[in-house]
Coordinates of C-alpha atoms and ligand atoms in Angstrom, one line a residue:
M1 CA 147.3 -107.8 115.0
A2 CA 146.0 -105.4 112.8
W3 CA 148.2 -105.7 110.3
A4 CA 147.7 -109.4 109.7
G5 CA 145.7 -109.5 106.0
K6 CA 147.7 -106.4 104.5
T7 CA 150.1 -108.4 102.1
N8 CA 150.3 -107.3 99.1
S9 CA 150.7 -109.1 95.8
S10 CA 154.2 -110.0 96.0
G11 CA 153.7 -111.8 99.2
R12 CA 155.6 -109.3 101.7
S13 CA 153.5 -107.5 104.4
I14 CA 153.5 -103.7 104.5
S15 CA 153.7 -103.5 107.4
Q16 CA 156.9 -105.7 107.3
D17 CA 157.5 -102.8 104.8
E18 CA 157.0 -100.4 106.9
V19 CA 159.2 -101.9 109.9
D20 CA 162.1 -101.4 107.9
L21 CA 161.6 -98.3 107.1
R22 CA 161.2 -97.2 111.0
L23 CA 157.9 -95.3 110.0
S24 CA 156.5 -93.7 112.6
A25 CA 153.7 -90.9 113.3
E26 CA 156.4 -88.7 114.0
R27 CA 158.9 -89.8 111.3
P28 CA 156.3 -90.4 108.5
Y29 CA 156.2 -91.1 104.8
T30 CA 157.1 -88.2 103.3
Y31 CA 155.4 -87.1 99.8
F32 CA 155.9 -83.7 97.9
T33 CA 153.6 -82.9 95.0
M34 CA 153.1 -79.8 93.1
E35 CA 149.8 -80.8 92.0
L36 CA 147.3 -82.6 94.1
Y37 CA 144.0 -83.2 92.9
D38 CA 141.3 -83.6 96.0
Q39 CA 138.6 -81.8 95.2
K40 CA 136.8 -83.3 98.6
N41 CA 139.8 -82.0 100.3
G42 CA 139.5 -78.5 98.7
I43 CA 142.4 -79.1 96.1
R44 CA 141.9 -79.1 92.2
G45 CA 144.7 -80.6 90.4
G46 CA 145.1 -80.7 86.9
G47 CA 145.2 -84.2 85.7
G48 CA 147.0 -87.4 86.5
L49 CA 149.4 -86.5 88.4
G50 CA 147.4 -84.9 91.2
V51 CA 145.4 -88.1 91.1
L52 CA 147.8 -90.2 91.5
A53 CA 149.2 -87.7 94.5
A54 CA 145.5 -87.6 96.4
D55 CA 144.8 -91.7 96.1
T56 CA 148.6 -92.4 97.3
R57 CA 147.5 -90.9 100.2
R58 CA 143.6 -92.3 100.6
V59 CA 145.7 -95.6 100.3
A60 CA 148.0 -94.7 103.2
E61 CA 145.2 -93.7 105.1
Q62 CA 143.6 -97.1 104.9
L63 CA 146.4 -98.9 105.5
D64 CA 146.4 -96.4 108.7
V65 CA 150.4 -96.0 107.2
P66 CA 151.5 -92.7 108.8
F67 CA 152.4 -90.5 105.6
V68 CA 152.2 -86.8 105.2
L69 CA 152.0 -85.2 101.5
L70 CA 153.0 -81.4 101.2
T71 CA 151.3 -79.1 98.4
P72 CA 151.1 -75.4 97.3
F73 CA 147.3 -74.1 98.6
Y74 CA 146.9 -72.2 95.1
P75 CA 144.7 -69.2 96.1
I76 CA 143.3 -69.7 92.0
E77 CA 141.4 -71.8 90.3
M78 CA 141.2 -72.3 87.0
H79 CA 137.6 -73.7 85.2
Q80 CA 136.9 -73.9 82.0
V81 CA 133.5 -73.4 80.9
P82 CA 131.6 -72.9 77.5
V83 CA 131.1 -69.9 75.8
A84 CA 127.8 -68.0 76.5
G85 CA 125.6 -68.4 73.4
S86 CA 128.2 -70.2 71.7
V87 CA 127.1 -72.9 68.7
A88 CA 129.0 -76.0 69.9
D89 CA 129.7 -76.4 73.7
F90 CA 133.6 -76.5 72.7
E91 CA 134.3 -72.9 72.7
L92 CA 135.8 -72.7 75.6
E93 CA 136.6 -69.9 78.3
N94 CA 138.7 -70.1 81.2
V95 CA 137.5 -68.7 84.3
A96 CA 139.3 -68.2 87.5
L97 CA 137.6 -68.7 91.3
N98 CA 139.3 -67.8 94.1
V99 CA 140.0 -70.5 97.0
H100 CA 141.0 -70.1 100.7
P101 CA 142.7 -73.3 103.0
S102 CA 140.2 -72.0 105.7
N103 CA 137.3 -72.5 103.5
N104 CA 138.2 -75.9 103.3
G105 CA 138.4 -77.5 106.8
F106 CA 142.5 -76.9 107.1
E107 CA 143.5 -75.2 110.2
L108 CA 146.6 -72.6 110.2
I109 CA 149.7 -74.4 111.9
G110 CA 152.2 -71.0 111.4
E111 CA 154.2 -69.5 109.4
T112 CA 157.9 -69.5 107.8
Y113 CA 159.7 -67.1 105.5
I114 CA 161.2 -67.8 101.8
A115 CA 163.6 -65.2 100.5
T116 CA 164.6 -63.8 97.2
K117 CA 167.3 -61.6 96.3
F118 CA 165.0 -58.6 96.0
D119 CA 162.3 -59.4 99.1
P120 CA 164.4 -61.2 102.2
Q121 CA 161.0 -61.8 103.8
I122 CA 158.1 -63.4 102.1
K123 CA 155.8 -64.4 104.6
I124 CA 154.3 -68.2 103.9
E125 CA 151.6 -69.6 106.0
V126 CA 150.9 -73.2 106.5
W127 CA 148.0 -75.3 107.2
Q128 CA 147.4 -79.1 107.9
K129 CA 144.4 -81.0 107.5
Q130 CA 145.1 -84.6 109.8
L131 CA 143.2 -87.5 108.2
G132 CA 143.5 -91.0 110.3
S133 CA 147.3 -91.7 109.9
T134 CA 148.0 -88.8 107.3
R135 CA 148.2 -85.3 106.8
L136 CA 147.9 -83.0 104.2
L137 CA 150.4 -80.4 105.1
T138 CA 149.6 -77.1 102.4
V139 CA 151.7 -73.8 102.1
Y140 CA 149.9 -70.7 101.3
D141 CA 150.9 -67.1 99.7
P142 CA 148.5 -65.2 98.4
N143 CA 150.6 -64.5 95.7
F144 CA 151.0 -67.7 94.7
R145 CA 148.4 -67.5 91.4
E146 CA 147.4 -70.8 90.2
L147 CA 149.1 -74.4 89.1
Y148 CA 151.2 -74.6 86.5
A149 CA 150.9 -70.5 85.6
D150 CA 153.6 -69.4 83.4
E151 CA 155.6 -71.5 81.1
G152 CA 157.8 -74.1 83.0
S153 CA 160.6 -72.4 83.0
S154 CA 159.4 -69.3 84.4
N155 CA 160.6 -67.1 87.1
H156 CA 156.9 -67.7 88.8
R157 CA 157.2 -71.3 88.6
L158 CA 160.9 -71.6 90.2
Y159 CA 159.3 -69.4 92.7
Q160 CA 156.2 -71.6 93.5
E161 CA 158.2 -74.8 93.5
V162 CA 161.1 -72.6 95.8
V163 CA 158.8 -72.5 98.1
L164 CA 157.2 -75.8 98.3
G165 CA 160.5 -77.3 98.9
F166 CA 162.1 -74.6 101.1
A167 CA 159.0 -73.4 103.0
G168 CA 157.7 -77.0 103.3
M169 CA 160.6 -78.5 104.8
Q170 CA 160.3 -76.0 107.3
A171 CA 156.4 -76.9 107.9
L172 CA 157.1 -80.3 108.7
K173 CA 159.2 -78.7 111.7
L174 CA 156.0 -76.5 112.9
A175 CA 154.0 -79.5 112.4
G176 CA 156.1 -81.3 114.7
L177 CA 157.6 -84.0 112.2
K178 CA 160.8 -85.4 111.1
S179 CA 161.1 -86.4 107.4
N180 CA 162.1 -89.8 106.8
V181 CA 162.3 -91.2 103.2
I182 CA 161.0 -88.0 100.9
Q183 CA 159.3 -88.9 97.6
L184 CA 159.5 -86.2 95.1
N185 CA 156.3 -86.1 92.6
E186 CA 158.2 -84.9 89.8
T187 CA 161.2 -82.8 89.2
A188 CA 159.5 -79.9 90.6
C189 CA 159.8 -80.7 94.0
F190 CA 163.3 -81.1 93.8
F191 CA 163.9 -78.3 96.6
A192 CA 162.5 -80.4 99.5
A193 CA 165.6 -82.7 98.8
L194 CA 168.0 -79.3 98.4
A195 CA 166.6 -77.8 102.1
R196 CA 167.0 -81.4 103.5
L197 CA 170.6 -81.2 102.2
D198 CA 171.1 -77.8 103.8
D199 CA 169.8 -78.5 107.2
L200 CA 171.8 -81.0 107.3
V201 CA 174.8 -78.9 106.4
Q202 CA 173.6 -76.5 108.7
N203 CA 173.4 -79.1 111.8
G204 CA 177.1 -79.6 111.3
M205 CA 176.6 -82.6 109.0
H206 CA 180.0 -83.2 106.3
I207 CA 178.6 -82.2 102.6
F208 CA 179.9 -85.5 101.4
E209 CA 178.2 -87.4 104.2
A210 CA 175.0 -85.0 103.8
L211 CA 174.8 -85.7 100.1
K212 CA 174.9 -89.4 100.4
Y213 CA 172.2 -88.9 103.7
V214 CA 170.4 -87.5 101.2
R215 CA 170.2 -89.9 98.3
D216 CA 169.6 -92.5 100.5
H217 CA 166.8 -91.4 101.6
T218 CA 165.1 -89.9 98.7
L219 CA 162.9 -91.2 96.0
Y220 CA 162.2 -89.3 92.2
T221 CA 159.1 -90.4 90.4
N222 CA 159.3 -89.2 86.9
H223 CA 156.0 -89.0 84.7
T224 CA 157.4 -87.6 82.0
L225 CA 159.5 -89.5 78.8
V226 CA 161.9 -87.1 77.5
Q227 CA 164.4 -85.2 79.2
A228 CA 164.5 -82.7 77.0
A229 CA 160.7 -81.1 77.9
E230 CA 161.9 -80.9 81.4
A231 CA 162.1 -77.3 82.9
S232 CA 165.5 -75.8 83.3
F233 CA 166.6 -72.5 85.0
S234 CA 169.5 -70.1 84.4
R235 CA 172.5 -69.0 87.0
A236 CA 170.6 -65.9 87.3
Q237 CA 167.4 -67.4 88.2
F238 CA 169.3 -69.8 90.8
A239 CA 171.1 -66.5 92.1
E240 CA 167.6 -64.8 92.9
F241 CA 165.3 -67.4 93.9
V242 CA 167.6 -70.4 95.1
L243 CA 170.7 -69.1 97.0
P244 CA 168.8 -66.7 99.4
N245 CA 167.4 -69.8 100.9
L246 CA 170.2 -71.8 101.2
Q247 CA 172.1 -71.4 104.9
S248 CA 175.4 -73.7 103.5
K249 CA 178.3 -71.7 101.4
S250 CA 178.9 -75.7 100.9
V251 CA 175.7 -76.4 99.5
A252 CA 175.4 -73.1 97.8
R253 CA 179.0 -74.2 95.9
W254 CA 177.5 -78.1 95.4
T255 CA 174.5 -76.5 93.7
M256 CA 176.1 -74.2 91.4
A257 CA 178.5 -76.6 90.4
Q258 CA 176.0 -78.4 88.9
F259 CA 175.5 -76.2 86.4
P260 CA 176.9 -77.2 82.5
D261 CA 179.5 -74.5 81.8
S262 CA 180.5 -74.8 78.3
E263 CA 182.9 -77.8 78.3
G264 CA 179.2 -79.8 79.6
H265 CA 179.3 -80.4 83.4
V266 CA 181.9 -79.7 85.8
K267 CA 182.1 -82.3 88.3
Y268 CA 182.2 -80.9 92.6
A269 CA 185.5 -81.6 92.9
D270 CA 186.4 -78.7 89.7
A271 CA 183.7 -76.7 90.8
H272 CA 186.7 -74.0 91.4
R273 CA 187.5 -73.6 88.0
L274 CA 184.0 -72.7 87.5
A275 CA 183.7 -69.4 85.8
D276 CA 180.3 -67.5 86.8
N277 CA 179.6 -66.2 83.2
T278 CA 178.1 -69.3 81.5
D279 CA 174.8 -69.3 80.3
A280 CA 174.2 -72.2 80.1
P281 CA 171.1 -73.2 82.1
L282 CA 170.1 -76.5 84.5
R283 CA 167.8 -79.0 83.9
L284 CA 166.0 -79.8 86.8
S285 CA 166.0 -82.9 85.9
D286 CA 170.3 -83.1 86.1
I287 CA 169.7 -81.8 89.8
T288 CA 167.2 -84.3 90.9
L289 CA 169.3 -87.1 89.4
E290 CA 172.3 -86.1 91.6
L291 CA 170.4 -86.2 94.8
A292 CA 167.8 -88.7 94.7
G293 CA 169.0 -92.5 95.9
Q294 CA 166.0 -94.3 93.7
K295 CA 164.1 -93.5 90.9
S296 CA 161.0 -95.1 89.9
G297 CA 158.6 -94.9 86.4
V298 CA 154.8 -95.0 86.6
S299 CA 154.2 -98.3 84.6
K300 CA 156.8 -101.1 83.4
L301 CA 157.1 -99.4 79.8
H302 CA 157.4 -96.3 80.9
A303 CA 160.3 -97.4 83.3
K304 CA 162.2 -99.2 80.3
V305 CA 161.9 -96.8 77.8
A306 CA 161.9 -92.6 79.7
N307 CA 165.3 -91.8 78.1
Y308 CA 167.2 -89.8 81.1
H309 CA 171.1 -89.6 81.3
D310 CA 172.7 -88.3 84.3
L311 CA 175.4 -85.6 83.8
D312 CA 178.2 -87.9 83.0
G313 CA 175.9 -89.5 80.4
N314 CA 174.7 -92.5 82.0
R315 CA 171.8 -93.9 81.0
I316 CA 169.7 -93.9 84.1
H317 CA 167.9 -96.8 85.8
F318 CA 164.4 -96.5 86.8
D319 CA 162.5 -99.0 88.9
A320 CA 158.6 -99.7 87.7
V321 CA 155.8 -99.1 90.3
T322 CA 152.5 -98.8 88.1
N323 CA 150.2 -96.3 88.8
G324 CA 147.2 -97.5 90.8
I325 CA 143.8 -96.1 91.4
D326 CA 142.2 -95.7 95.2
V327 CA 139.2 -98.4 94.5
E328 CA 137.3 -96.6 97.4
T329 CA 137.5 -93.5 95.8
W330 CA 136.5 -94.4 91.6
V331 CA 134.9 -97.7 91.5
L332 CA 130.9 -97.5 92.3
P333 CA 130.5 -98.4 96.1
S334 CA 128.4 -101.2 95.2
T335 CA 130.6 -103.0 93.1
V336 CA 133.9 -102.6 95.4
K337 CA 131.0 -104.0 97.8
M338 CA 130.4 -107.0 95.5
F339 CA 134.1 -107.7 94.9
R340 CA 134.2 -108.5 98.1
E341 CA 131.8 -110.3 98.5
L342 CA 133.1 -112.6 95.8
D343 CA 136.0 -112.6 97.7
L344 CA 138.2 -111.2 95.1
L345 CA 139.5 -108.0 96.8
T346 CA 140.4 -107.8 100.7
K347 CA 139.2 -105.3 103.1
Y348 CA 142.5 -103.5 102.5
N349 CA 141.7 -103.4 98.6
L350 CA 144.7 -106.3 97.6
P351 CA 143.2 -109.1 95.4
T352 CA 143.3 -112.1 97.5
H353 CA 145.9 -114.8 96.8
D354 CA 143.2 -116.3 94.5
F355 CA 140.8 -114.0 93.1
R356 CA 142.1 -115.7 89.4
E357 CA 140.1 -118.6 90.2
K358 CA 137.4 -116.7 92.4
L359 CA 136.7 -114.1 89.1
V360 CA 134.1 -117.0 87.4
G361 CA 131.9 -115.5 90.4
L362 CA 131.2 -112.6 88.3
T363 CA 128.1 -113.6 86.8
G364 CA 126.6 -111.8 83.8
E365 CA 123.7 -111.1 85.9
K366 CA 125.8 -109.3 88.6
I367 CA 127.5 -107.3 86.4
W368 CA 124.4 -106.2 85.0
A369 CA 123.3 -104.9 88.2
Q370 CA 126.0 -103.2 88.7
K371 CA 126.2 -101.6 85.1
R372 CA 122.4 -100.5 85.4
G373 CA 123.3 -99.3 89.4
G374 CA 126.2 -97.0 87.4
R375 CA 124.0 -96.1 84.1
A376 CA 121.5 -94.7 86.7
L377 CA 124.0 -92.1 88.3
L378 CA 125.8 -90.9 84.6
V379 CA 122.4 -90.6 83.6
K380 CA 121.7 -87.8 86.6
A381 CA 124.9 -86.3 85.5
L382 CA 124.1 -86.0 82.0
G383 CA 120.8 -84.8 82.8
E384 CA 122.2 -82.0 84.8
R385 CA 124.1 -80.8 81.9
G386 CA 120.9 -81.4 79.5
I387 CA 121.7 -84.3 77.5
Q388 CA 119.3 -87.4 77.7
I389 CA 120.8 -90.7 76.8
P390 CA 117.9 -93.0 76.3
E391 CA 117.4 -96.5 77.9
G392 CA 119.6 -99.6 77.0
A393 CA 122.0 -97.7 74.8
I394 CA 125.2 -98.1 74.4
V395 CA 127.8 -95.7 76.4
F396 CA 131.4 -95.0 75.0
N397 CA 133.6 -92.1 76.5
F398 CA 136.5 -90.7 75.7
K399 CA 137.9 -88.6 79.0
R400 CA 140.9 -87.6 79.8
R401 CA 143.3 -84.3 79.0
F402 CA 143.3 -83.0 75.6
V403 CA 146.6 -83.5 74.4
D404 CA 148.1 -83.9 71.5
Y405 CA 149.4 -87.5 72.0
K406 CA 146.2 -88.9 73.6
R407 CA 144.0 -88.4 69.9
P408 CA 141.0 -87.6 70.8
W409 CA 140.2 -86.6 67.1
M410 CA 140.3 -90.4 66.2
A411 CA 137.5 -91.8 66.4
F412 CA 136.1 -88.7 64.3
S413 CA 138.7 -89.9 61.8
D414 CA 135.9 -90.8 59.2
P415 CA 132.9 -89.3 60.6
E416 CA 130.4 -91.3 58.4
R417 CA 131.9 -94.7 60.0
L418 CA 131.4 -93.5 63.5
A419 CA 127.7 -92.2 62.7
K420 CA 127.3 -95.7 61.2
I421 CA 128.4 -97.4 64.6
L422 CA 127.3 -95.6 66.6
V423 CA 123.4 -95.9 65.2
E424 CA 123.3 -100.0 64.4
A425 CA 124.4 -100.3 68.2
D426 CA 122.2 -97.8 68.9
A427 CA 125.3 -95.9 71.4
Y428 CA 126.3 -92.3 72.0
Y429 CA 129.8 -91.2 72.1
I430 CA 130.8 -88.7 75.3
L431 CA 134.0 -86.4 75.1
A432 CA 135.4 -84.9 78.0
G433 CA 138.6 -83.7 78.7
R434 CA 139.9 -80.0 79.0
V435 CA 142.4 -78.6 76.2
H436 CA 145.3 -76.3 78.1
T437 CA 145.5 -72.4 77.9
G438 CA 147.0 -71.7 74.5
D439 CA 147.1 -75.2 72.9
D440 CA 146.0 -73.3 69.4
N441 CA 147.0 -76.7 67.5
M442 CA 144.1 -78.8 69.9
M443 CA 141.7 -76.2 69.5
R444 CA 141.8 -76.8 65.7
H445 CA 141.2 -80.8 66.1
L446 CA 138.6 -79.9 68.3
E447 CA 137.3 -77.5 65.8
T448 CA 137.5 -80.3 63.3
I449 CA 135.3 -82.5 65.6
V450 CA 132.9 -79.8 65.9
A451 CA 132.2 -79.7 62.3
A452 CA 131.9 -83.3 61.4
V453 CA 129.5 -84.1 64.3
E454 CA 127.6 -80.6 63.6
A455 CA 127.5 -81.8 59.3
N456 CA 126.2 -85.1 60.5
P457 CA 122.4 -85.2 62.1
E458 CA 123.0 -88.7 64.1
L459 CA 126.5 -87.5 65.2
K460 CA 124.6 -84.6 66.4
K461 CA 122.4 -86.6 68.3
R462 CA 125.0 -89.0 69.4
V463 CA 127.8 -87.4 70.4
H464 CA 128.5 -84.8 73.4
Y465 CA 131.3 -83.3 74.9
L466 CA 131.5 -82.4 78.6
A467 CA 133.4 -78.8 79.5
D468 CA 135.8 -78.6 82.7
Y469 CA 136.7 -81.9 83.1
D470 CA 137.3 -83.1 86.7
E471 CA 137.2 -86.0 89.4
K472 CA 133.4 -85.7 89.3
T473 CA 133.1 -86.1 85.4
A474 CA 135.7 -88.6 85.7
Y475 CA 133.8 -91.3 88.3
A476 CA 130.2 -90.6 86.3
L477 CA 131.7 -91.3 83.1
S478 CA 133.4 -94.3 84.6
V479 CA 130.7 -95.7 86.9
G480 CA 128.3 -95.7 83.9
S481 CA 129.5 -95.8 80.4
D482 CA 130.3 -99.3 78.7
A483 CA 133.1 -99.4 76.5
A484 CA 136.0 -96.7 77.3
I485 CA 138.5 -95.3 74.1
N486 CA 142.2 -94.9 75.4
N487 CA 144.4 -94.8 72.0
P488 CA 147.4 -92.5 73.2
I489 CA 150.2 -92.9 70.6
V490 CA 152.2 -95.9 71.5
G491 CA 155.5 -94.7 73.5
L492 CA 154.3 -91.6 75.1
E493 CA 151.5 -91.8 77.7
A494 CA 153.7 -93.0 81.0
C495 CA 150.6 -94.8 83.2
G496 CA 147.2 -93.1 82.6
T497 CA 145.3 -94.3 85.2
S498 CA 141.7 -93.5 84.2
W499 CA 141.5 -97.4 82.2
E500 CA 141.8 -98.2 85.4
K501 CA 139.1 -96.9 86.7
D502 CA 137.0 -97.8 83.7
I503 CA 138.1 -101.8 84.5
M504 CA 137.1 -101.8 87.8
N505 CA 133.7 -100.5 86.8
L506 CA 132.9 -103.4 84.5
Q507 CA 133.5 -101.4 80.9
I508 CA 135.1 -102.6 77.8
L509 CA 138.7 -101.1 77.7
I510 CA 139.4 -100.7 73.8
S511 CA 143.0 -99.3 73.9
T512 CA 146.3 -98.7 72.2
E513 CA 149.3 -101.0 73.7
D514 CA 151.0 -98.0 75.9
G515 CA 151.3 -97.2 79.4
G516 CA 150.1 -99.3 82.2
V517 CA 148.0 -101.2 79.4
A518 CA 151.2 -102.6 78.4
D519 CA 152.6 -103.9 81.7
I520 CA 150.3 -106.8 81.1
T521 CA 150.5 -109.1 77.7
P522 CA 148.9 -110.5 75.7
A523 CA 146.0 -107.5 75.6
A524 CA 143.4 -108.8 78.1
Y525 CA 141.2 -105.7 76.0
L526 CA 140.2 -104.3 73.0
K527 CA 143.4 -103.8 71.2
I528 CA 144.0 -101.1 68.6
E529 CA 146.9 -101.7 66.7
G530 CA 147.9 -100.5 63.5
E531 CA 151.4 -99.5 60.8
N532 CA 150.4 -96.2 61.0
E533 CA 147.5 -94.1 62.2
A534 CA 145.5 -94.8 59.2
D535 CA 145.3 -98.7 60.1
E536 CA 145.0 -97.8 63.8
V537 CA 141.7 -95.8 62.9
E538 CA 140.1 -98.8 61.4
S539 CA 141.4 -101.4 64.1
L540 CA 139.8 -98.4 66.6
Y541 CA 136.0 -98.9 64.2
Q542 CA 136.4 -102.7 64.4
Q543 CA 136.9 -102.6 67.9
M544 CA 134.1 -100.3 68.6
E545 CA 131.8 -102.9 66.8
R546 CA 133.3 -105.5 68.6
A547 CA 132.4 -103.7 72.1
C548 CA 128.6 -103.3 70.8
Q549 CA 128.5 -107.3 70.0
L550 CA 130.1 -108.0 73.4
L551 CA 127.7 -105.9 75.1
R552 CA 124.6 -107.7 73.7
S553 CA 125.9 -110.9 74.0
E554 CA 126.1 -113.3 76.9
E555 CA 130.4 -113.5 76.4
L556 CA 130.4 -110.0 78.3
A557 CA 131.1 -111.8 81.3
D558 CA 133.7 -113.7 80.5
F559 CA 135.5 -111.0 78.5
L560 CA 135.2 -109.1 81.5
Q561 CA 136.5 -111.3 84.0
G562 CA 139.2 -111.5 81.4
Q563 CA 140.2 -107.5 82.2
V564 CA 140.2 -108.1 86.4
R565 CA 142.1 -111.4 86.1
A566 CA 144.9 -109.5 84.1
Y567 CA 144.3 -106.1 85.7
L568 CA 143.5 -106.4 89.2
P569 CA 147.0 -106.4 90.8
T570 CA 148.2 -103.6 88.6
I571 CA 145.0 -101.7 89.5
S572 CA 145.5 -101.8 93.5
G573 CA 146.5 -98.6 94.7
A574 CA 147.1 -100.5 98.0
R575 CA 149.6 -102.9 96.0
M576 CA 151.5 -99.6 94.9
L577 CA 151.8 -98.2 97.9
G578 CA 153.4 -101.7 98.9
D579 CA 155.6 -101.2 95.8
Y580 CA 157.1 -97.9 96.7
L581 CA 157.7 -98.8 100.4
R582 CA 159.3 -101.8 99.5
L583 CA 161.4 -99.5 97.0
L584 CA 161.7 -96.8 99.6
A585 CA 163.4 -99.7 102.2
R586 CA 166.0 -100.6 99.9
Ligands
LIG610 C1 141.6 -90.4 86.5 C2 141.8 -88.4 86.3 C3 142.8 -88.6 85.6 C4 143.7 -89.6 84.9 O1 143.7 -89.3 83.5 P1 144.8 -90.4 82.6 O2 144.5 -89.6 81.3 O3 144.7 -91.4 82.6 O4 146.4 -90.3 83.4 C5 143.0 -87.4 85.2 N1 141.9 -86.2 85.4 C6 140.8 -86.8 86.1 C7 139.9 -85.7 86.6 C8 140.9 -87.9 86.3 O5 139.5 -88.4 87.4

């Protein structure tokens, strides 16, 4: 039996969860996402949401789970490169690259059409790539522009989302597939559920029955903490982009009945009372919650604090499925091999039943052998960017999107103090991240960091910034650094996964207790804490000093064993997929 052994951390086998769902090659687990971060397959995303999608598919492939991922193929890919000749590397310029599915191993399997009010037939191509038991199905339109073009509530975004939903459901048919359960990676994928509803009603099912069916077969995964931050669209926008794609009048009526009128939400039964002239926009999250019977958040803390309400004002319950990672993608191959040899991980990348006891085998000698291999890779990657790190030096890294709540400037709050820590321990600090176009506030923060670094000769030597953060940079820094810094404002990180890459690659994690890190208490990592930001800064510096001590002492093995002991099940992407299957089978 190929399935024996694929037991997840709760003891239930993944195959059993699949049987409960009746997944098959023709009726696969169907995953919709606006963003996929999978450079190996030619698609570059923007951040954690896309990395999660790519990892979920890879894990499904390793576990032989029938799985299809639907995503747009964007014809434009944005890169951030340093402005040539700029004093510091922080000054960035956005560069657009043209990309096409045919250059990335996809085959064209057909075309379908999307309608708008002004154009009844927009051709959408469907390209696919089979990867083991999984496939990537992409919808392509040369006018798609890039991922996250324009504002969240703009016409173009709505257009992109409508294409993924409606053309995506058509793409499944072109590929000869029927959707079983569908997972919506964020509300932007809502139109897939709506297209399915329309399809069922068009095929003769009563709308109430169809609503129940769609709810029973749809999981919405939320990554956003605040409902107010969600995109919303006007009636006029829906009339222009959504309604022309609906075949069924009753589904069109149901859709428009979700718009709030001036007195708040009007239920379907009262739809006839709706005045068509109200202007209040519809939040995509509201209508998604109406169609998705299962809802999940991406860590325990996130599921608990995500403050979402349905149209009647009831607080929404989110199940927690903490993001895991594909260990084979993000961990140095020799380290994965060592984890297997120590009997910590099964060949399906699930923790073994007694990995906690087996961890004593992770000795200092074994750890340093892995770290040396990872460092060689990092040194090479940095060398290509003209950065030299001397042998024996300690490397700290901060690598993540540069958004406010992640606080990339935190370690630079007291430049003298940072310089002292780095000099005394012979340590280096490497930053990598991308700034959102138009985030002027973050650009000012970066300028402050640059000024601090420029003004201090030691920092100038020991702090480096890597522009155009991507999977390759993330991997090199994960496998080759000694300590990772993760300091989001507590309560604002949904999960985060880069800290998981760091723990598996035997780095010390220095982190606030947030996102998926907060899944496990007490802290097995070096915790940043404090009543206010000044205290947290002090705590960060102390933990950096502590990390340097640990790295130069015999205690390191014990500490790293503790991190892996606490987090291995959380980090396992196979555990995550099992959790999703179980949730969907419920
Ligand atoms: C892992 C990874 C992420 C996820 O980062 P978090 O800040 O931990 O959510 C984002 N971007 C890239 C390129 C990654 O490799």
